[in-house]
Coordinates of C-alpha atoms and ligand atoms in Angstrom, one line a residue:
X1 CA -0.1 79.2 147.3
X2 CA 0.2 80.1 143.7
X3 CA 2.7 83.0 143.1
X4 CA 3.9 84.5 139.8
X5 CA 7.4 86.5 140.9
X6 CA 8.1 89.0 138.0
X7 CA 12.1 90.1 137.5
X8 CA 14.3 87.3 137.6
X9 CA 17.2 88.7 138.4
X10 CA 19.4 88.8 141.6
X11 CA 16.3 88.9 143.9
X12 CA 13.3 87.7 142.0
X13 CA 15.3 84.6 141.0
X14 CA 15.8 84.1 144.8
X15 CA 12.4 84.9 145.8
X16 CA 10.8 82.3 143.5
X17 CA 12.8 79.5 144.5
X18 CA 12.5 80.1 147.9
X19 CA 9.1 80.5 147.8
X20 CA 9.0 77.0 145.8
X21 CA 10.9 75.6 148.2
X22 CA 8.4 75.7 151.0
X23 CA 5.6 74.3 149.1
X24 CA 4.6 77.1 147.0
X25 CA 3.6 76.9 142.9
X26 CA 5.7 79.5 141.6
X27 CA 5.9 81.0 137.8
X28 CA 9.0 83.2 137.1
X29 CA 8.6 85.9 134.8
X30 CA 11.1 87.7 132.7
X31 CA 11.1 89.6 129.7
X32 CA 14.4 88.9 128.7
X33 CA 13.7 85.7 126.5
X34 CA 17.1 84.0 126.6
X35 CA 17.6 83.8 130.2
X36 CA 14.0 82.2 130.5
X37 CA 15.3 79.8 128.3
X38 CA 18.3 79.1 129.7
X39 CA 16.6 79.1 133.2
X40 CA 14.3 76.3 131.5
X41 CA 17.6 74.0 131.0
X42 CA 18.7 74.9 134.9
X43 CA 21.2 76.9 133.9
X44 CA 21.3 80.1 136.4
X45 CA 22.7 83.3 134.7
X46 CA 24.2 84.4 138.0
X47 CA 26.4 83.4 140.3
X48 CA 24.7 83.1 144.0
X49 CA 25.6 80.5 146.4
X50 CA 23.1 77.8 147.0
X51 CA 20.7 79.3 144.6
X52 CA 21.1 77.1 141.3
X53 CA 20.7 73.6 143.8
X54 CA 17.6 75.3 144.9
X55 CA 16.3 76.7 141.4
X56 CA 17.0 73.1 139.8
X57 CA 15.6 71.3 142.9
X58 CA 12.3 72.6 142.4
X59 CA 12.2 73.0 139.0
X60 CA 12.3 69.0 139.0
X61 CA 9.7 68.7 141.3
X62 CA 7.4 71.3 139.1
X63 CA 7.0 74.0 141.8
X64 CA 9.5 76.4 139.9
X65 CA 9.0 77.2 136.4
X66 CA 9.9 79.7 134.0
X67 CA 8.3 81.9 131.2
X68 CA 8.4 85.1 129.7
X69 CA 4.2 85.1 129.4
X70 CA 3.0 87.9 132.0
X71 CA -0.5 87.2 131.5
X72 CA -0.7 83.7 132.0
X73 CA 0.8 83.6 135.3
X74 CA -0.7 86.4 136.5
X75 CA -4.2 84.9 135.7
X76 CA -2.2 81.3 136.8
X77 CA -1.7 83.3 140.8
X78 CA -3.0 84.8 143.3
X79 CA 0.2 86.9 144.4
X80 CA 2.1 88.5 142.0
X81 CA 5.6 90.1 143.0
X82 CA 7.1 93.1 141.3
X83 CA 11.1 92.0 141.5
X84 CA 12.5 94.1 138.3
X85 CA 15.2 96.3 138.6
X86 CA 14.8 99.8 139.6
X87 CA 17.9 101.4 137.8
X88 CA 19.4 105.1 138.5
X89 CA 17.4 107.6 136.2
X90 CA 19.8 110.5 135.6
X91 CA 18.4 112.8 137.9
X92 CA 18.9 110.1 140.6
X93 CA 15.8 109.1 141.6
X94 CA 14.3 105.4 141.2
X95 CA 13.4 104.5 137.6
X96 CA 9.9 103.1 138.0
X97 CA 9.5 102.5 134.5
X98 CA 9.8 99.0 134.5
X99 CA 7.4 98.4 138.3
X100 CA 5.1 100.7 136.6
X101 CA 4.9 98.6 133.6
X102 CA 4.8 95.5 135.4
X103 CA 2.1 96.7 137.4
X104 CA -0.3 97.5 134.5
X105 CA 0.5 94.8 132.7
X106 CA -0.7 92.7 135.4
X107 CA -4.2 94.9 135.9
X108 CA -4.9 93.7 131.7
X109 CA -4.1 90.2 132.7
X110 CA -6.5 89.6 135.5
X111 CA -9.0 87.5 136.0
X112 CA -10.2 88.1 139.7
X113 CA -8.1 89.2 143.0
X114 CA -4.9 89.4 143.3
X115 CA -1.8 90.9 145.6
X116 CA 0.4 93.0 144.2
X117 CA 3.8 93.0 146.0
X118 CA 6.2 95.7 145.6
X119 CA 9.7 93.8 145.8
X120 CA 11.1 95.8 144.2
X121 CA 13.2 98.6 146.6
X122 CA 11.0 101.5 145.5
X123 CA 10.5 105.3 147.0
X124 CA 8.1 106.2 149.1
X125 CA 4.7 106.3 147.2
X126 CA 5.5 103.8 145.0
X127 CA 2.7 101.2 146.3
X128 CA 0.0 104.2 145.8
X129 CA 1.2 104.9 142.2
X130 CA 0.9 101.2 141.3
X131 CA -2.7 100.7 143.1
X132 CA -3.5 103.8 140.7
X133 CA -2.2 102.0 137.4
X134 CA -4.0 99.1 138.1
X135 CA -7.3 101.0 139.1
X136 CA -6.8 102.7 135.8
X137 CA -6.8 99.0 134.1
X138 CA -8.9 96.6 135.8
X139 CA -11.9 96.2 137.4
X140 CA -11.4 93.3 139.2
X141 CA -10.8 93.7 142.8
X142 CA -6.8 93.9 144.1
X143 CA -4.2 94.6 147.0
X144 CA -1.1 96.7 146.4
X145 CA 1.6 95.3 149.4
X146 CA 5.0 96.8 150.0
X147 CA 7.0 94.1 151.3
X148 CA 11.1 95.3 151.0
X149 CA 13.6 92.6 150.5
X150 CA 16.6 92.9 152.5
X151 CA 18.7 90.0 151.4
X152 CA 22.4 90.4 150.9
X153 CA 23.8 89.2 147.4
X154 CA 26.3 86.5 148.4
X155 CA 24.2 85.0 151.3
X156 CA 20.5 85.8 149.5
X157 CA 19.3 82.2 150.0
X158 CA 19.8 81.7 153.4
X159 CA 18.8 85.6 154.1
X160 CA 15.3 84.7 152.5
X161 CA 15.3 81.5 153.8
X162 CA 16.1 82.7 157.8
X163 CA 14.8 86.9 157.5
X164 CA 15.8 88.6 160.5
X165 CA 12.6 90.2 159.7
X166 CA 10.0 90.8 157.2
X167 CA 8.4 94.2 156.7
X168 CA 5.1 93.9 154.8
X169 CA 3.6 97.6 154.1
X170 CA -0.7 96.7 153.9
X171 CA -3.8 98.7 153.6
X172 CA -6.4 96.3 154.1
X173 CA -6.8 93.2 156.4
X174 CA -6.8 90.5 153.5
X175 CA -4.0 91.2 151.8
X176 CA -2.0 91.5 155.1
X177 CA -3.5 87.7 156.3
X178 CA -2.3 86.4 153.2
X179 CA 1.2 87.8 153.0
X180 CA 1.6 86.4 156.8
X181 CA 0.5 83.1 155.9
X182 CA 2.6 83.2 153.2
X183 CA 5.5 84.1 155.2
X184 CA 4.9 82.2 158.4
X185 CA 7.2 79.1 157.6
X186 CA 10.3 81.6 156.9
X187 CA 9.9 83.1 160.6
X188 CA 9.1 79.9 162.8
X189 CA 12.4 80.9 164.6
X190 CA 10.8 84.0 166.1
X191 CA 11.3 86.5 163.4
X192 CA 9.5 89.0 163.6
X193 CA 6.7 89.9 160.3
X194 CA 5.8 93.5 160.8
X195 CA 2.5 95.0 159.3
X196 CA 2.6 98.8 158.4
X197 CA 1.6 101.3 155.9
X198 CA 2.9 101.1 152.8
X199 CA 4.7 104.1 153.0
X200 CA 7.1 103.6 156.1
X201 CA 7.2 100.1 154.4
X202 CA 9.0 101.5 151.4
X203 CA 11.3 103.5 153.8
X204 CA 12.4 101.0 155.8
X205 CA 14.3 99.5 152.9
X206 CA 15.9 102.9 152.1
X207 CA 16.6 103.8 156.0
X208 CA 18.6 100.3 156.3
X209 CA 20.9 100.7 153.6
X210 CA 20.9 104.2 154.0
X211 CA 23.0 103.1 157.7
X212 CA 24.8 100.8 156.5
X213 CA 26.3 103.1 153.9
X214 CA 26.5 105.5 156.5
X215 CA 28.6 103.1 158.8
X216 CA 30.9 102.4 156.0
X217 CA 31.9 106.0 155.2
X218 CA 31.9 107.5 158.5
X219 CA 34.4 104.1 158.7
X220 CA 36.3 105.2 155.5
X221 CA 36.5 108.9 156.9
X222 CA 37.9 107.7 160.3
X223 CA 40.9 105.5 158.8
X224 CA 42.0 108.4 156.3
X225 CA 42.3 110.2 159.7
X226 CA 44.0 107.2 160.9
X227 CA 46.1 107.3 158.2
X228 CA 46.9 110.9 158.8
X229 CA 47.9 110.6 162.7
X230 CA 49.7 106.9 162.2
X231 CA 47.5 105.4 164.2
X232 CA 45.7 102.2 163.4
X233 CA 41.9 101.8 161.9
X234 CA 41.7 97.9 162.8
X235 CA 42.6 99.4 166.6
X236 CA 39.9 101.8 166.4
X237 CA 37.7 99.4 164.8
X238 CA 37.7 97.1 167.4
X239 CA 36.9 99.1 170.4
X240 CA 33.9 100.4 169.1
X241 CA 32.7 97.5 168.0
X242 CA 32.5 96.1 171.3
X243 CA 30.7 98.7 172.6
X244 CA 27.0 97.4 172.7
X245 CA 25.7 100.7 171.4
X246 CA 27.3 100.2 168.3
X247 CA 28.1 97.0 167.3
X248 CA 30.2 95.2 164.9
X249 CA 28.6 95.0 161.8
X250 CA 29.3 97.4 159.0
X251 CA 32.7 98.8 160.6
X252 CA 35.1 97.5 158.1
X253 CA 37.4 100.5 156.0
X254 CA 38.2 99.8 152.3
X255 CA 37.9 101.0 148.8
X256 CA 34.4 102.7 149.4
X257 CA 30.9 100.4 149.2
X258 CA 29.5 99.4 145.5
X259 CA 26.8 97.1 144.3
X260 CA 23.3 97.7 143.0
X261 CA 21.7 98.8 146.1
X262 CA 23.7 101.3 148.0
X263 CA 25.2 103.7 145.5
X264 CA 21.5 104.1 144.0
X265 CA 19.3 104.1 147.2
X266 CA 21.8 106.5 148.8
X267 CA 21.0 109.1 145.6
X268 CA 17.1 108.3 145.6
X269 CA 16.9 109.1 149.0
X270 CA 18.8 111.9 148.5
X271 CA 16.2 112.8 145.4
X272 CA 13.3 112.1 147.1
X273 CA 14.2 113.9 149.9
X274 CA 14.6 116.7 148.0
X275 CA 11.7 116.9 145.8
X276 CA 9.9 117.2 149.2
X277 CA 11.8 120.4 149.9
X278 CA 14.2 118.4 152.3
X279 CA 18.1 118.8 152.2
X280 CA 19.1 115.3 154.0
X281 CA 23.0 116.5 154.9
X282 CA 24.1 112.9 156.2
X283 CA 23.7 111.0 153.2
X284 CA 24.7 113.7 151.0
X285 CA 28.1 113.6 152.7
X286 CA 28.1 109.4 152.5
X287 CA 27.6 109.4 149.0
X288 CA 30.5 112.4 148.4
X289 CA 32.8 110.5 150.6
X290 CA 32.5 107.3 149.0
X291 CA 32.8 108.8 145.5
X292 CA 36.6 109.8 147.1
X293 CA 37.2 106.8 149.0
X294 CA 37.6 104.8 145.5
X295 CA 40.3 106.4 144.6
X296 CA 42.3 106.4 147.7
X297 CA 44.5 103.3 146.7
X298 CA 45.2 104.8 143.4
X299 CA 46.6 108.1 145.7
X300 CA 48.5 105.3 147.7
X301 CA 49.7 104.4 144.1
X302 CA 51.0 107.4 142.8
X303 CA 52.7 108.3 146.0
X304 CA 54.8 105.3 146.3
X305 CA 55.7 105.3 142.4
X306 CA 55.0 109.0 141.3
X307 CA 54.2 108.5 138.1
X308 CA 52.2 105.0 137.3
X309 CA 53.1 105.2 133.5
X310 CA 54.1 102.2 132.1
X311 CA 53.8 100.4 135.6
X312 CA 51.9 96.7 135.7
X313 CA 49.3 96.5 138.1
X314 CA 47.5 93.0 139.1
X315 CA 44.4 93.0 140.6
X316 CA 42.9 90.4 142.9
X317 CA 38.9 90.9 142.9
X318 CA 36.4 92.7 140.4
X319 CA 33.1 91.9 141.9
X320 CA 31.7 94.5 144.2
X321 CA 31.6 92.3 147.3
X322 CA 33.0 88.4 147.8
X323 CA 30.8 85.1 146.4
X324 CA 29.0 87.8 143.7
X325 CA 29.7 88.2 139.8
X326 CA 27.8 91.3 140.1
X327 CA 29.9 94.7 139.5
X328 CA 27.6 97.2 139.4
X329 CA 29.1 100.3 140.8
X330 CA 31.8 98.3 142.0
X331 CA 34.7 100.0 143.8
X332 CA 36.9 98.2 140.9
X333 CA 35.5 99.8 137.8
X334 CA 36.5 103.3 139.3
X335 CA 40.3 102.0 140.4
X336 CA 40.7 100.3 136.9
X337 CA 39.8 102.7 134.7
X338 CA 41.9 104.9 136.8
X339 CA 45.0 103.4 136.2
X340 CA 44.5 103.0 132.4
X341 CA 43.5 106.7 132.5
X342 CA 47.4 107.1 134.4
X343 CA 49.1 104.9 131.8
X344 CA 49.1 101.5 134.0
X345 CA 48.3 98.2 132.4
X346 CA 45.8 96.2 134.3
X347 CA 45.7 92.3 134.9
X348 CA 42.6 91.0 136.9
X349 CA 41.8 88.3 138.0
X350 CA 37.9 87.8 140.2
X351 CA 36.7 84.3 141.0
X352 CA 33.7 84.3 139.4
X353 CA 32.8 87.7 138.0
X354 CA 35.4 87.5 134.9
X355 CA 33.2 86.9 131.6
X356 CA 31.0 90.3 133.6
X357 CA 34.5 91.7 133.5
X358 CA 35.1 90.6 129.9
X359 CA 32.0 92.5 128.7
X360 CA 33.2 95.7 131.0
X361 CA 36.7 96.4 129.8
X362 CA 37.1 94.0 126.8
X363 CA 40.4 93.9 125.9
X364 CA 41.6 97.2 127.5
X365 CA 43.1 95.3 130.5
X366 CA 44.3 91.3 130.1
X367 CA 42.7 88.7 132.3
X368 CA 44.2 85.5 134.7
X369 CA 43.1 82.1 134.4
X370 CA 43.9 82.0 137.9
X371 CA 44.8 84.3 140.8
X372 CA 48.4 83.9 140.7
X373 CA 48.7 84.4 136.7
X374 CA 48.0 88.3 137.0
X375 CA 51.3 88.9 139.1
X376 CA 53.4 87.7 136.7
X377 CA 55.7 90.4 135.8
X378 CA 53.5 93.3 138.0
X379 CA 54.8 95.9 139.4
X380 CA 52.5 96.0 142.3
X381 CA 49.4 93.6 143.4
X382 CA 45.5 95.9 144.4
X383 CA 43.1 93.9 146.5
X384 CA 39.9 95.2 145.8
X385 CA 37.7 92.2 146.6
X386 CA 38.4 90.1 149.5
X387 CA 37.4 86.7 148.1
X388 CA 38.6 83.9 150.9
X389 CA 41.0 82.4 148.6
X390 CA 43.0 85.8 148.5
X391 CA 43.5 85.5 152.4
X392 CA 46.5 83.1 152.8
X393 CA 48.3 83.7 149.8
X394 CA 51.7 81.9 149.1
X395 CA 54.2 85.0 149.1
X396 CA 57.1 83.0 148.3
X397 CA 55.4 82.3 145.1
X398 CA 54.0 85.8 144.6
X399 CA 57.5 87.6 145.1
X400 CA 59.5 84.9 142.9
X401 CA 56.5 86.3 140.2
X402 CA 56.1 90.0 140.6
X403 CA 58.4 92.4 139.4
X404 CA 58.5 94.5 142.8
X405 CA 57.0 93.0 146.2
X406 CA 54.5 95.6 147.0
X407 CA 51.2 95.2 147.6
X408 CA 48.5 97.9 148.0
X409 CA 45.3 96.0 150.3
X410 CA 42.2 97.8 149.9
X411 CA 40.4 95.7 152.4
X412 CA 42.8 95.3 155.2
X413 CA 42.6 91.5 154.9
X414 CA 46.8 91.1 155.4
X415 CA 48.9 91.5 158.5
X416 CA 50.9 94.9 157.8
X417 CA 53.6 92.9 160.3
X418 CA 53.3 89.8 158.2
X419 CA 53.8 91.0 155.0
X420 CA 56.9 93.0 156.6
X421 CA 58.2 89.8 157.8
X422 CA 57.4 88.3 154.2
X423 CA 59.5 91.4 152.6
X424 CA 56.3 92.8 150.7
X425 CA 56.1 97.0 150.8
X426 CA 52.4 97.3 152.0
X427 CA 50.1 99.6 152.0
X428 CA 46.5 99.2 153.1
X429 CA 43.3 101.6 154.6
X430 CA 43.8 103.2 157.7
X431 CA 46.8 101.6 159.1
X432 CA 49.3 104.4 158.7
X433 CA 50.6 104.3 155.2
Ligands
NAD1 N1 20.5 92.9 144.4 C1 20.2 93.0 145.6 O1 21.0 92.6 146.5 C2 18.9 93.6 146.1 C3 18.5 93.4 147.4 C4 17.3 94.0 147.8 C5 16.5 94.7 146.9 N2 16.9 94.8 145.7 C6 16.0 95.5 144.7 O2 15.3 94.6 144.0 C7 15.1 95.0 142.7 C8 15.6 94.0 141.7 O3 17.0 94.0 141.9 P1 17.9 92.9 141.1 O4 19.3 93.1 141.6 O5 17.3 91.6 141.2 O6 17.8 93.4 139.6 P2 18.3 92.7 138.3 O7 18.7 93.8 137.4 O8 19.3 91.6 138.6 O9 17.0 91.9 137.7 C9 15.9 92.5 137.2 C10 15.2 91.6 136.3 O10 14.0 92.1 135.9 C11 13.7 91.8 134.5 N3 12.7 92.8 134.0 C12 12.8 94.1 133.9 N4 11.7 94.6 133.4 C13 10.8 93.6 133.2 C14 9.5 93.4 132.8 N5 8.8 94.5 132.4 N6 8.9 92.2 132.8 C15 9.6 91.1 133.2 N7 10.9 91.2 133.6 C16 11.5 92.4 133.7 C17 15.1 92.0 133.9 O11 15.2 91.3 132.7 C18 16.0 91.3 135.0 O12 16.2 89.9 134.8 C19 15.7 96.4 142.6 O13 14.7 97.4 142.9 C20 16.7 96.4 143.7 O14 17.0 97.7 144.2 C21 18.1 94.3 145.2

């Protein structure tokens, strides 16, 4: 099929070269000139595993290509996805500014029917407001589909590639036939593709992440408790996780969730929700306990030192999650920017989301080469991000650098017992200190 995918960023970059990779002729769009460019040369502005292999794979074999010319591929396709971002506005609903303009950009440009896919995570109504834009510009005939993506930045290709399902929101027969042929060769494994309206399309989207946020803070809420009564949140964790009604998933207690989907689909809901009249109390409480739960290791901080002034504090992981550069709302902004705001100095060190880091904090906190370099001479070592290679450290070599052995683990990835053993002061979420 021919597809134009507009948004190239963390999901419509993703999108197009999957959709390339099974066959598909596929035009990304993006207004942002020099990241078509350098998209052009293969080079991928972000870091997502798999994904430049994949872009530069089909960009050889002329599947995948790049421009910042709307109209052309519009005209070019018959499928046009709406990927761009849908930002906080500051009342904390979904800025549609950018779908909006996407959308009636792409009525001008046509030149017979086309799909419009809503990619982007939108509120509910979104897909009726867009059919109306384009109504108001075209006469051409059209489809407006809602079809959520619910891919997890740092596994996005193979989430696309292998959906557990795929939620297409449809009002008329043709468009729905074409967006499950389009999706059929993703979900030969059984997946299933479920047709709806649009409108429950655009809430399923909200309603996942919505849970998982929930899971995370009712989690974050249980090992402060833990914390309180000395008992053990790993423990707790465990034997609920076994029980089939709950699961595993989604159970872990850290330095609160981050990232460019929770933190603003928990306050659109939350908006949307109340612009109908409706107070949701649940995801009210989520987003409140979160907003706490990224400073609890800074609390853990100032009660072991008392004051933090003039202390050195290295910090393994920026990014909001592991194999990401992306730290949007990430948990680390909020700790960082806390310390300097106490009078600590800051050395970070992330695996790959440094030069996002650079253009963050500039030179208000220094920077490692490598993960080792920000312990030199620190006073205590914060794990925000639990990167793999931050999992087996060598503490011989980490104590012979720091100043003082002691550790503050905002993800519970050490062994309280182990680093004991090791001589390390420890401190982590939930596990009595
Ligand atoms: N990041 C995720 O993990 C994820 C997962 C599922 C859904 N989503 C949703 O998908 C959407 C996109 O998210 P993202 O993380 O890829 O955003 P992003 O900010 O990484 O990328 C958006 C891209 O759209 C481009 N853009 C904006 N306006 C444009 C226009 N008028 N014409 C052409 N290009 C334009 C920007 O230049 C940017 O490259 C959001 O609604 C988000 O909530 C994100």
């Amino acid at each position: 099929m021919k597809i134009a995918v507009v948004g190239t960023g963390y999901v419509g970059l993703v999108v197009g070269a999957c959709l390339a990779e099974n066959g598909n002729d596929v035009i990304c769009v993006d207004k942002d000139e020099a990241k078509v460019r350098s998209l052009q040369k293969g080079k991928i502005p972000i870091f997502e595993p798999g994904l430049e292999e994949l872009v530069n794979r089909n960009r050889t074999e002329k599947r995948l290509t790049f421009t910042s010319g709307l109209p052309r591929a519009v005209r070019a396709s018959q499928i046009v996805f709406i990927a761009v971002g849908t930002p906080e506005a500051e009342d904390g609903s979904a800025d549609l500014q950018h779908v909006l303009g996407v959308a009636r950009d792409t009525a001008k440009a046509m030149n017979g029917y086309k799909v419009i896919v809503d990619k982007s995570t939108v509120p509910v109504g979104t897909a009726a407001k867009v059919r109306e834009v384009i109504r108001r510009e075209t006469t051409h005939p059209f489809s407006v589909v809602s079809n959520p993506e619910f891919l997890k930045q740092g596994a996005a290709v193979n989430d696309f590639l292998k959906p557990d399902r795929v939620v297409i929101g449809a009002e008329d027969e043709r468009s729905a036939e074409l967006m499950k042929e389009l999706y059929a060769p993703f979900t030969r494994t059984g997946a299933p593709i479920m047709i709806m309206d649009c409108a429950s399309a655009e809430l399923c989207k909200y309603a996942a992440n919505a849970m998982l946020a929930t899971r995370i803070s009712f989690m974050n809420e249980m090992a402060n408790v833990c914390d309180l009564f000395g008992a053990n949140v790993d423990e707790v964790r465990r034997a609920i996780a076994s029980d089939s009604r709950i699961g595993p998933a989604f159970l872990f207690s850290g330095v609160g969730y981050g990232g460019s989907c929770f933190p603003k689909d928990v306050k659109a809901i939350l908006k949307f929700a109340k612009d109908k009249g409706y107070d949701f109390k649940i995801l009210d409480a989520v987003e409140q306990v979160n907003t706490r739960q990224k400073q609890v290791l800074v609390e853990k901080m100032q009660r072991h030192f008392g004051s933090l002034k003039g202390k050195t504090i290295g910090i393994w992981g920026l990014a909001f999650k592991p194999r990401t550069d992306d730290m949007r709302e990430a948990p680390a902004i909020n700790i960082i920017q806390k310390l300097l705001q106490l009078g600590a100095s800051v050395q970070a060190y992330d695996p790959e989301a440094m030069d996002v880091a650079r253009r963050h904090f500039g030179n208000k906190i220094t920077y490692g080469k490598k993960g080792y370099d920000v312990l030199a001479g620190a006073d205590a070592l914060a794990l925000i991000t639990e990167w793999n290679e931050f999992r087996e450290p060598d503490y011989g070599r980490m104590k012979k650098m720091m100043r003082q052995p002691v550790v503050f683990d905002g993800r519970n990835i050490y062994s309280a017992a182990a680093m004991k053993a090791q001589g390390f002061t420890y401190f982590s979420i939930g596990r009595s200190r």
